Amino acid sequence: MNIQLNDNSLLKNQAYIDGHWVDGDSGSTFEVLNPATGEVLANVSSVGVTETKRAITAAQVAMESWKALDAKARSQVLEQWHQLILDNQEDLAILMTAEQGKPLAESRGEVLYGASFLKWFAEEGKRVYGDVLPSSNDRRSIVIKQPVGVVGAITPWNFPNAMITRKAGPALAVGCAIVLKPAAETPLSALALADLAERAGVPAGLFSVLPSRSAAEVGGEMTSNPTVKKVTFTGSTAVGKLLMKQCADTVKRTSMELGGNAPVIIFDDADLDKAVAGALASKYRNAGQTCICANRLLVQEGIYDAFVEKFSAAVQQFHMGNGLENGVNLGPIITEKAVADIHQKVEAAIEDGATVVTGGKVSELGPHFYEPTVITNATPDMRLFKEEIFGPVAPVFKFSTEQEAISLANNTEFGLASYIYTQDIGRIWRVSEGVDYGMVGVNETAISSEIIPFGGVKESGQGREGSKYGLDDYLETKYICMGGI
Ligand code: ADP
């Protein structure tokens, strides 16, 4: 492999099934590329249906003794896994930047963020309470919570570490086993996590990792196998809908964290500097490739020109390049196809009358780099308004009234994150309650952490990850009636 770590044993190129590092049955592999340089980082084993079946069977067996342990004993294993991730933060960050592209500082941050879910759920898992219901003459009724069963998880490439721990943490904490298919673009971070899980004492079979070039095969087995009781997915809305349909045949529970189309609503009375800083951080984090990235900047007419001027000046200060190099704070786009898609949206907007203030083209740095872009005269009929851009392109739309801002914000099938900038307390409440989103950042765009319920409404998904609510997705509610009393 073409990466040097302090601990090279974290570099794995095989699947991890039932506690063993194995090649796929067919012997086939796929390439993992560094998006900044195009170099091949590794050839990773590709698994299919039969290996997925094996992992699911092993998960069921492993779960039997895992769920019978005291919550405290499970918690101690998760605490250990958390600590090992912290101990290996730099290696995990280097690996992540190499395969995903985000600047090293962002990768370091994601590793801490990812680890925080294990710590949080190690603690929360000890507090799964039931209920005693009001009693009647001849009976007593109680409610207990039990692990939902074997979990199938499918995760994306934009957060190669945290999207895994956010699912594995609560699943393992309450006594489930989890079978994971990471994105084919970023399997190395997932496999390194599996290595650390093994070192932490996570028993064989409880956490298997299935890298694959054929997502549909692995996903098909996960969603149809009757042993799997729940499927949790983070990714595109199109694939999420497909998985939900596939899960219907065996009536599996699902958690879906899908696409977004986040508005940042900036009112005339906003603190301009804070609004610029917040929009900038939200839009360009991970080069615009997160589902809660600002997708539409909605700016009130009185502050529009001043905002565009300050925002564009700040955008021109980005230092784009290979995320492993010092000083780089904007990385590459994951694939050339994604770059082409971003550029098509920009070109379509220009055809429809938008103005490019800065950027607007593929960078001279190479085919994976897109210049940080600001677009004005953007209107709601443009693709940039309707679709998730997933790149470093900020279209700025103008509005006049509060009601118009709420309508524009809600004029989308998505409903994940939204942000508002205003100093008016009444407006904060009206707009927060008026927008159809799972999350609202008020004068703040850095809204994610392990303690908050992350998730969306409408076609952005269902279920919540993180926080005390994040356990519910991995628990069943059982009612027990004790009669004849
Ligand atoms: P993105 O556009 O961010 O790559 P995807 O939804 O395509 O989003 O990918 C998210 C995850 O879903 C990845 O792990 C990918 O391999 C997986 N995936 C894509 N297509 C399917 C499918 N048909 N069945 C199961 N998983 C899939």
mmCIF file of C-alpha atoms in Angstrom, residues 141-451:
data_model
loop_
_atom_site.group_PDB
_atom_site.id
_atom_site.type_symbol
_atom_site.label_atom_id
_atom_site.label_comp_id
_atom_site.label_asym_id
_atom_site.label_seq_id
_atom_site.Cartn_x
_atom_site.Cartn_y
_atom_site.Cartn_z
ATOM 1 C CA SER A 141 -48.151 -4.338 33.279
ATOM 2 C CA ILE A 142 -44.541 -3.560 32.500
ATOM 3 C CA VAL A 143 -42.536 -2.514 29.488
ATOM 4 C CA ILE A 144 -39.004 -3.666 28.774
ATOM 5 C CA LYS A 145 -36.586 -2.627 26.036
ATOM 6 C CA GLN A 146 -34.623 -5.226 24.113
ATOM 7 C CA PRO A 147 -32.038 -5.102 21.318
ATOM 8 C CA VAL A 148 -33.701 -5.066 17.911
ATOM 9 C CA GLY A 149 -31.510 -7.884 16.565
ATOM 10 C CA VAL A 150 -28.848 -8.172 13.877
ATOM 11 C CA VAL A 151 -28.296 -4.818 12.182
ATOM 12 C CA GLY A 152 -27.208 -4.283 8.577
ATOM 13 C CA ALA A 153 -25.443 -0.947 8.017
ATOM 14 C CA ILE A 154 -24.476 0.791 4.782
ATOM 15 C CA THR A 155 -22.373 3.932 4.984
ATOM 16 C CA PRO A 156 -21.099 6.645 2.607
ATOM 17 C CA TRP A 157 -17.659 7.938 1.705
ATOM 18 C CA ASN A 158 -17.993 11.521 2.950
ATOM 19 C CA PHE A 159 -17.536 10.614 6.641
ATOM 20 C CA PRO A 160 -15.629 7.315 6.443
ATOM 21 C CA ASN A 161 -15.280 7.003 10.218
ATOM 22 C CA ALA A 162 -18.073 8.831 12.049
ATOM 23 C CA MET A 163 -20.967 7.426 10.027
ATOM 24 C CA ILE A 164 -19.832 3.971 11.130
ATOM 25 C CA THR A 165 -19.378 4.626 14.836
ATOM 26 C CA ARG A 166 -22.662 6.560 14.945
ATOM 27 C CA LYS A 167 -24.378 3.286 14.019
ATOM 28 C CA ALA A 168 -22.079 0.712 15.620
ATOM 29 C CA GLY A 169 -21.969 2.585 18.967
ATOM 30 C CA PRO A 170 -25.681 2.402 19.809
ATOM 31 C CA ALA A 171 -26.133 -1.024 18.173
ATOM 32 C CA LEU A 172 -23.384 -2.674 20.218
ATOM 33 C CA ALA A 173 -24.210 -0.733 23.387
ATOM 34 C CA VAL A 174 -27.712 -2.194 23.623
ATOM 35 C CA GLY A 175 -26.683 -5.732 22.678
ATOM 36 C CA CYS A 176 -27.083 -5.933 18.884
ATOM 37 C CA ALA A 177 -24.525 -7.211 16.374
ATOM 38 C CA ILE A 178 -23.799 -5.183 13.251
ATOM 39 C CA VAL A 179 -22.735 -6.095 9.732
ATOM 40 C CA LEU A 180 -21.326 -3.131 7.843
ATOM 41 C CA LYS A 181 -20.790 -2.347 4.182
ATOM 42 C CA PRO A 182 -18.613 0.762 3.878
ATOM 43 C CA ALA A 183 -18.517 2.829 0.683
ATOM 44 C CA ALA A 184 -16.205 1.393 -1.958
ATOM 45 C CA GLU A 185 -14.374 4.736 -2.159
ATOM 46 C CA THR A 186 -13.366 4.648 1.532
ATOM 47 C CA PRO A 187 -13.092 1.110 2.915
ATOM 48 C CA LEU A 188 -9.684 1.640 4.551
ATOM 49 C CA SER A 189 -11.002 3.773 7.412
ATOM 50 C CA ALA A 190 -13.709 1.186 8.077
ATOM 51 C CA LEU A 191 -11.232 -1.695 8.092
ATOM 52 C CA ALA A 192 -8.897 0.210 10.431
ATOM 53 C CA LEU A 193 -11.858 0.669 12.782
ATOM 54 C CA ALA A 194 -12.473 -3.073 12.647
ATOM 55 C CA ASP A 195 -8.841 -3.719 13.543
ATOM 56 C CA LEU A 196 -9.171 -1.454 16.570
ATOM 57 C CA ALA A 197 -12.470 -3.089 17.515
ATOM 58 C CA GLU A 198 -10.733 -6.446 17.505
ATOM 59 C CA ARG A 199 -7.930 -5.078 19.701
ATOM 60 C CA ALA A 200 -10.535 -3.565 22.039
ATOM 61 C CA GLY A 201 -12.074 -6.968 22.614
ATOM 62 C CA VAL A 202 -15.220 -6.699 20.491
ATOM 63 C CA PRO A 203 -16.073 -10.420 20.170
ATOM 64 C CA ALA A 204 -15.814 -12.144 16.778
ATOM 65 C CA GLY A 205 -18.935 -11.776 14.638
ATOM 66 C CA LEU A 206 -20.326 -8.711 16.387
ATOM 67 C CA PHE A 207 -18.867 -6.199 13.977
ATOM 68 C CA SER A 208 -18.078 -7.492 10.487
ATOM 69 C CA VAL A 209 -16.916 -5.226 7.667
ATOM 70 C CA LEU A 210 -17.754 -6.139 4.078
ATOM 71 C CA PRO A 211 -15.940 -4.087 1.460
ATOM 72 C CA SER A 212 -17.469 -4.655 -1.944
ATOM 73 C CA ARG A 213 -17.466 -3.410 -5.488
ATOM 74 C CA SER A 214 -21.021 -4.710 -5.834
ATOM 75 C CA ALA A 215 -23.037 -2.685 -3.358
ATOM 76 C CA ALA A 216 -26.313 -3.989 -4.754
ATOM 77 C CA GLU A 217 -25.365 -7.616 -3.995
ATOM 78 C CA VAL A 218 -24.370 -6.958 -0.395
ATOM 79 C CA GLY A 219 -27.275 -4.559 0.078
ATOM 80 C CA GLY A 220 -29.668 -7.045 -1.495
ATOM 81 C CA GLU A 221 -28.668 -9.748 0.971
ATOM 82 C CA MET A 222 -28.774 -7.411 3.966
ATOM 83 C CA THR A 223 -32.255 -6.196 3.095
ATOM 84 C CA SER A 224 -33.723 -9.634 2.276
ATOM 85 C CA ASN A 225 -32.069 -11.914 4.829
ATOM 86 C CA PRO A 226 -34.662 -12.631 7.532
ATOM 87 C CA THR A 227 -32.004 -12.751 10.250
ATOM 88 C CA VAL A 228 -31.345 -9.036 9.775
ATOM 89 C CA LYS A 229 -33.960 -7.154 11.779
ATOM 90 C CA LYS A 230 -32.905 -3.636 11.006
ATOM 91 C CA VAL A 231 -31.142 -1.752 8.231
ATOM 92 C CA THR A 232 -29.485 1.565 8.905
ATOM 93 C CA PHE A 233 -28.276 3.625 5.975
ATOM 94 C CA THR A 234 -26.571 6.937 5.320
ATOM 95 C CA GLY A 235 -26.354 8.003 1.694
ATOM 96 C CA SER A 236 -28.360 9.283 -1.220
ATOM 97 C CA THR A 237 -32.142 9.537 -1.186
ATOM 98 C CA ALA A 238 -32.388 7.378 -4.311
ATOM 99 C CA VAL A 239 -30.533 4.447 -2.740
ATOM 100 C CA GLY A 240 -32.347 4.969 0.580
ATOM 101 C CA LYS A 241 -35.715 4.608 -1.144
ATOM 102 C CA LEU A 242 -34.543 1.462 -2.883
ATOM 103 C CA LEU A 243 -33.361 -0.072 0.390
ATOM 104 C CA MET A 244 -36.657 0.802 2.097
ATOM 105 C CA LYS A 245 -38.543 -0.966 -0.679
ATOM 106 C CA GLN A 246 -36.290 -3.987 -0.376
ATOM 107 C CA CYS A 247 -36.765 -4.040 3.409
ATOM 108 C CA ALA A 248 -40.546 -4.054 3.040
ATOM 109 C CA ASP A 249 -40.669 -7.745 2.084
ATOM 110 C CA THR A 250 -39.406 -8.826 5.482
ATOM 111 C CA VAL A 251 -40.800 -5.780 7.336
ATOM 112 C CA LYS A 252 -37.439 -4.698 8.683
ATOM 113 C CA ARG A 253 -37.012 -1.616 10.737
ATOM 114 C CA THR A 254 -35.052 1.067 8.942
ATOM 115 C CA SER A 255 -33.157 4.228 9.799
ATOM 116 C CA MET A 256 -32.417 6.465 6.862
ATOM 117 C CA GLU A 257 -30.111 9.463 6.833
ATOM 118 C CA LEU A 258 -30.453 10.748 3.276
ATOM 119 C CA GLY A 259 -29.867 13.832 1.175
ATOM 120 C CA GLY A 260 -30.317 17.430 2.249
ATOM 121 C CA ASN A 261 -30.862 20.839 0.695
ATOM 122 C CA ALA A 262 -29.928 23.055 3.599
ATOM 123 C CA PRO A 263 -30.965 26.692 3.499
ATOM 124 C CA VAL A 264 -29.000 29.346 5.371
ATOM 125 C CA ILE A 265 -31.479 32.182 5.894
ATOM 126 C CA ILE A 266 -29.730 35.464 6.588
ATOM 127 C CA PHE A 267 -31.973 38.335 7.657
ATOM 128 C CA ASP A 268 -31.215 42.051 7.426
ATOM 129 C CA ASP A 269 -30.732 42.198 11.191
ATOM 130 C CA ALA A 270 -28.113 39.416 11.245
ATOM 131 C CA ASP A 271 -24.613 39.928 12.566
ATOM 132 C CA LEU A 272 -22.978 40.045 9.146
ATOM 133 C CA ASP A 273 -19.557 38.772 10.183
ATOM 134 C CA LYS A 274 -21.058 35.822 12.027
ATOM 135 C CA ALA A 275 -23.330 35.029 9.091
ATOM 136 C CA VAL A 276 -20.407 35.100 6.651
ATOM 137 C CA ALA A 277 -18.263 32.905 8.904
ATOM 138 C CA GLY A 278 -21.103 30.455 9.536
ATOM 139 C CA ALA A 279 -22.124 30.163 5.886
ATOM 140 C CA LEU A 280 -18.496 29.743 4.860
ATOM 141 C CA ALA A 281 -17.844 26.966 7.367
ATOM 142 C CA SER A 282 -21.046 25.167 6.474
ATOM 143 C CA LYS A 283 -20.706 25.460 2.705
ATOM 144 C CA TYR A 284 -17.063 24.566 2.211
ATOM 145 C CA ARG A 285 -16.526 21.941 4.895
ATOM 146 C CA ASN A 286 -15.386 18.719 3.239
ATOM 147 C CA ALA A 287 -15.428 20.715 -0.053
ATOM 148 C CA GLY A 288 -19.212 20.937 0.197
ATOM 149 C CA GLN A 289 -19.638 17.174 0.358
ATOM 150 C CA THR A 290 -21.792 16.745 3.449
ATOM 151 C CA CYS A 291 -25.540 16.302 3.671
ATOM 152 C CA ILE A 292 -25.865 19.256 6.058
ATOM 153 C CA CYS A 293 -23.686 21.620 4.007
ATOM 154 C CA ALA A 294 -25.343 24.933 3.168
ATOM 155 C CA ASN A 295 -26.897 24.317 -0.230
ATOM 156 C CA ARG A 296 -28.845 27.543 -0.650
ATOM 157 C CA LEU A 297 -27.890 30.892 0.842
ATOM 158 C CA LEU A 298 -31.139 32.848 1.194
ATOM 159 C CA VAL A 299 -30.248 36.475 1.930
ATOM 160 C CA GLN A 300 -32.646 39.333 2.652
ATOM 161 C CA GLU A 301 -32.499 42.189 0.157
ATOM 162 C CA GLY A 302 -31.213 44.832 2.597
ATOM 163 C CA ILE A 303 -28.049 42.884 3.436
ATOM 164 C CA TYR A 304 -27.638 40.978 0.142
ATOM 165 C CA ASP A 305 -24.901 43.094 -1.492
ATOM 166 C CA ALA A 306 -22.867 43.489 1.675
ATOM 167 C CA PHE A 307 -23.102 39.745 2.320
ATOM 168 C CA VAL A 308 -22.038 38.787 -1.206
ATOM 169 C CA GLU A 309 -19.042 41.118 -1.049
ATOM 170 C CA LYS A 310 -17.708 39.829 2.278
ATOM 171 C CA PHE A 311 -18.546 36.217 1.563
ATOM 172 C CA SER A 312 -16.870 36.204 -1.877
ATOM 173 C CA ALA A 313 -13.769 37.888 -0.485
ATOM 174 C CA ALA A 314 -13.525 35.181 2.158
ATOM 175 C CA VAL A 315 -14.073 32.402 -0.407
ATOM 176 C CA GLN A 316 -11.121 33.679 -2.423
ATOM 177 C CA GLN A 317 -8.858 33.053 0.573
ATOM 178 C CA PHE A 318 -9.226 29.273 0.474
ATOM 179 C CA HIS A 319 -6.057 27.276 -0.064
ATOM 180 C CA MET A 320 -7.114 24.301 -2.141
ATOM 181 C CA GLY A 321 -4.930 21.234 -2.646
ATOM 182 C CA ASN A 322 -3.897 17.841 -1.347
ATOM 183 C CA GLY A 323 -5.338 17.600 2.159
ATOM 184 C CA LEU A 324 -2.140 16.032 3.471
ATOM 185 C CA GLU A 325 -0.167 19.210 2.708
ATOM 186 C CA ASN A 326 0.296 21.955 5.270
ATOM 187 C CA GLY A 327 -2.036 24.920 5.046
ATOM 188 C CA VAL A 328 -4.551 23.260 2.706
ATOM 189 C CA ASN A 329 -8.104 23.931 3.893
ATOM 190 C CA LEU A 330 -10.083 22.823 0.842
ATOM 191 C CA GLY A 331 -9.614 19.367 -0.631
ATOM 192 C CA PRO A 332 -10.592 17.522 -3.802
ATOM 193 C CA ILE A 333 -13.960 16.160 -4.909
ATOM 194 C CA ILE A 334 -14.363 12.414 -4.481
ATOM 195 C CA THR A 335 -14.685 11.431 -8.179
ATOM 196 C CA GLU A 336 -14.424 13.023 -11.609
ATOM 197 C CA LYS A 337 -18.065 12.101 -12.164
ATOM 198 C CA ALA A 338 -18.996 14.172 -9.135
ATOM 199 C CA VAL A 339 -16.938 17.088 -10.471
ATOM 200 C CA ALA A 340 -18.774 16.858 -13.801
ATOM 201 C CA ASP A 341 -22.123 16.864 -12.008
ATOM 202 C CA ILE A 342 -21.227 19.965 -9.993
ATOM 203 C CA HIS A 343 -20.064 21.774 -13.115
ATOM 204 C CA GLN A 344 -23.228 20.889 -15.029
ATOM 205 C CA LYS A 345 -25.324 22.499 -12.319
ATOM 206 C CA VAL A 346 -23.202 25.645 -12.471
ATOM 207 C CA GLU A 347 -23.379 25.803 -16.278
ATOM 208 C CA ALA A 348 -27.138 25.314 -16.237
ATOM 209 C CA ALA A 349 -27.472 28.171 -13.750
ATOM 210 C CA ILE A 350 -25.358 30.455 -15.927
ATOM 211 C CA GLU A 351 -27.555 29.620 -18.921
ATOM 212 C CA ASP A 352 -30.556 30.549 -16.825
ATOM 213 C CA GLY A 353 -29.110 33.957 -15.969
ATOM 214 C CA ALA A 354 -26.971 33.428 -12.865
ATOM 215 C CA THR A 355 -23.715 35.348 -12.387
ATOM 216 C CA VAL A 356 -20.466 33.732 -11.271
ATOM 217 C CA VAL A 357 -18.747 36.040 -8.778
ATOM 218 C CA THR A 358 -15.770 33.753 -8.219
ATOM 219 C CA GLY A 359 -14.796 30.235 -9.312
ATOM 220 C CA GLY A 360 -17.180 28.439 -11.632
ATOM 221 C CA LYS A 361 -14.799 25.950 -13.177
ATOM 222 C CA VAL A 362 -12.628 22.896 -12.717
ATOM 223 C CA SER A 363 -9.350 23.932 -11.106
ATOM 224 C CA GLU A 364 -5.953 23.816 -12.764
ATOM 225 C CA LEU A 365 -4.854 21.650 -9.828
ATOM 226 C CA GLY A 366 -6.399 18.640 -11.549
ATOM 227 C CA PRO A 367 -9.608 16.900 -12.565
ATOM 228 C CA HIS A 368 -10.725 16.248 -8.969
ATOM 229 C CA PHE A 369 -10.551 19.874 -7.884
ATOM 230 C CA TYR A 370 -13.367 22.366 -8.336
ATOM 231 C CA GLU A 371 -12.773 26.047 -7.638
ATOM 232 C CA PRO A 372 -14.669 27.426 -4.646
ATOM 233 C CA THR A 373 -17.544 29.201 -6.301
ATOM 234 C CA VAL A 374 -20.047 31.937 -5.471
ATOM 235 C CA ILE A 375 -23.066 32.517 -7.686
ATOM 236 C CA THR A 376 -25.469 35.461 -7.521
ATOM 237 C CA ASN A 377 -28.752 36.175 -9.316
ATOM 238 C CA ALA A 378 -29.710 32.632 -8.459
ATOM 239 C CA THR A 379 -33.423 31.792 -8.704
ATOM 240 C CA PRO A 380 -35.653 28.948 -7.445
ATOM 241 C CA ASP A 381 -36.155 27.417 -10.897
ATOM 242 C CA MET A 382 -32.462 26.514 -11.125
ATOM 243 C CA ARG A 383 -31.091 23.024 -10.425
ATOM 244 C CA LEU A 384 -28.859 24.640 -7.784
ATOM 245 C CA PHE A 385 -32.003 25.424 -5.806
ATOM 246 C CA LYS A 386 -33.702 22.076 -6.215
ATOM 247 C CA GLU A 387 -30.836 19.601 -5.996
ATOM 248 C CA GLU A 388 -28.087 18.869 -3.535
ATOM 249 C CA ILE A 389 -24.904 20.362 -5.018
ATOM 250 C CA PHE A 390 -22.394 18.307 -2.987
ATOM 251 C CA GLY A 391 -19.536 20.572 -3.996
ATOM 252 C CA PRO A 392 -17.929 23.916 -3.148
ATOM 253 C CA VAL A 393 -20.540 26.037 -4.932
ATOM 254 C CA ALA A 394 -22.605 28.653 -3.070
ATOM 255 C CA PRO A 395 -25.657 30.060 -4.860
ATOM 256 C CA VAL A 396 -27.011 33.214 -3.203
ATOM 257 C CA PHE A 397 -30.759 33.845 -3.511
ATOM 258 C CA LYS A 398 -32.552 37.085 -2.599
ATOM 259 C CA PHE A 399 -35.763 37.372 -0.587
ATOM 260 C CA SER A 400 -37.719 40.238 0.919
ATOM 261 C CA THR A 401 -40.043 39.020 3.698
ATOM 262 C CA GLU A 402 -39.810 36.502 6.523
ATOM 263 C CA GLN A 403 -42.737 34.552 5.115
ATOM 264 C CA GLU A 404 -41.068 34.377 1.714
ATOM 265 C CA ALA A 405 -37.889 33.056 3.356
ATOM 266 C CA ILE A 406 -39.799 30.280 5.105
ATOM 267 C CA SER A 407 -41.596 29.329 1.872
ATOM 268 C CA LEU A 408 -38.343 29.247 -0.070
ATOM 269 C CA ALA A 409 -36.671 27.167 2.633
ATOM 270 C CA ASN A 410 -39.540 24.665 2.596
ATOM 271 C CA ASN A 411 -39.825 24.536 -1.183
ATOM 272 C CA THR A 412 -37.945 21.247 -1.454
ATOM 273 C CA GLU A 413 -38.613 17.572 -0.835
ATOM 274 C CA PHE A 414 -35.672 17.532 1.596
ATOM 275 C CA GLY A 415 -35.697 18.435 5.293
ATOM 276 C CA LEU A 416 -32.408 17.720 7.047
ATOM 277 C CA ALA A 417 -30.521 20.788 8.362
ATOM 278 C CA SER A 418 -31.428 24.471 8.147
ATOM 279 C CA TYR A 419 -29.775 27.586 9.527
ATOM 280 C CA ILE A 420 -30.992 31.067 10.354
ATOM 281 C CA TYR A 421 -29.125 34.263 11.151
ATOM 282 C CA THR A 422 -31.087 36.972 12.948
ATOM 283 C CA GLN A 423 -30.944 38.865 16.254
ATOM 284 C CA ASP A 424 -34.713 39.007 16.720
ATOM 285 C CA ILE A 425 -35.902 36.534 19.358
ATOM 286 C CA GLY A 426 -39.470 36.476 18.039
ATOM 287 C CA ARG A 427 -38.252 35.746 14.545
ATOM 288 C CA ILE A 428 -35.954 33.018 15.841
ATOM 289 C CA TRP A 429 -38.980 31.192 17.238
ATOM 290 C CA ARG A 430 -41.277 31.822 14.278
ATOM 291 C CA VAL A 431 -38.764 30.677 11.704
ATOM 292 C CA SER A 432 -37.433 27.744 13.756
ATOM 293 C CA GLU A 433 -40.977 26.462 14.110
ATOM 294 C CA GLY A 434 -41.932 27.305 10.539
ATOM 295 C CA VAL A 435 -39.195 25.468 8.672
ATOM 296 C CA ASP A 436 -39.806 21.786 7.883
ATOM 297 C CA TYR A 437 -36.406 20.472 8.914
ATOM 298 C CA GLY A 438 -35.129 17.975 11.460
ATOM 299 C CA MET A 439 -32.456 20.403 12.658
ATOM 300 C CA VAL A 440 -32.233 24.191 12.920
ATOM 301 C CA GLY A 441 -29.027 26.091 13.652
ATOM 302 C CA VAL A 442 -29.695 29.584 15.006
ATOM 303 C CA ASN A 443 -26.722 31.889 14.481
ATOM 304 C CA GLU A 444 -24.643 28.716 14.323
ATOM 305 C CA THR A 445 -23.822 26.217 11.591
ATOM 306 C CA ALA A 446 -21.551 23.822 13.539
ATOM 307 C CA ILE A 447 -24.509 21.886 14.913
ATOM 308 C CA SER A 448 -23.275 18.275 14.971
ATOM 309 C CA SER A 449 -22.080 16.417 18.023
ATOM 310 C CA GLU A 450 -22.705 13.106 19.709
ATOM 311 C CA ILE A 451 -25.183 14.627 22.168
#
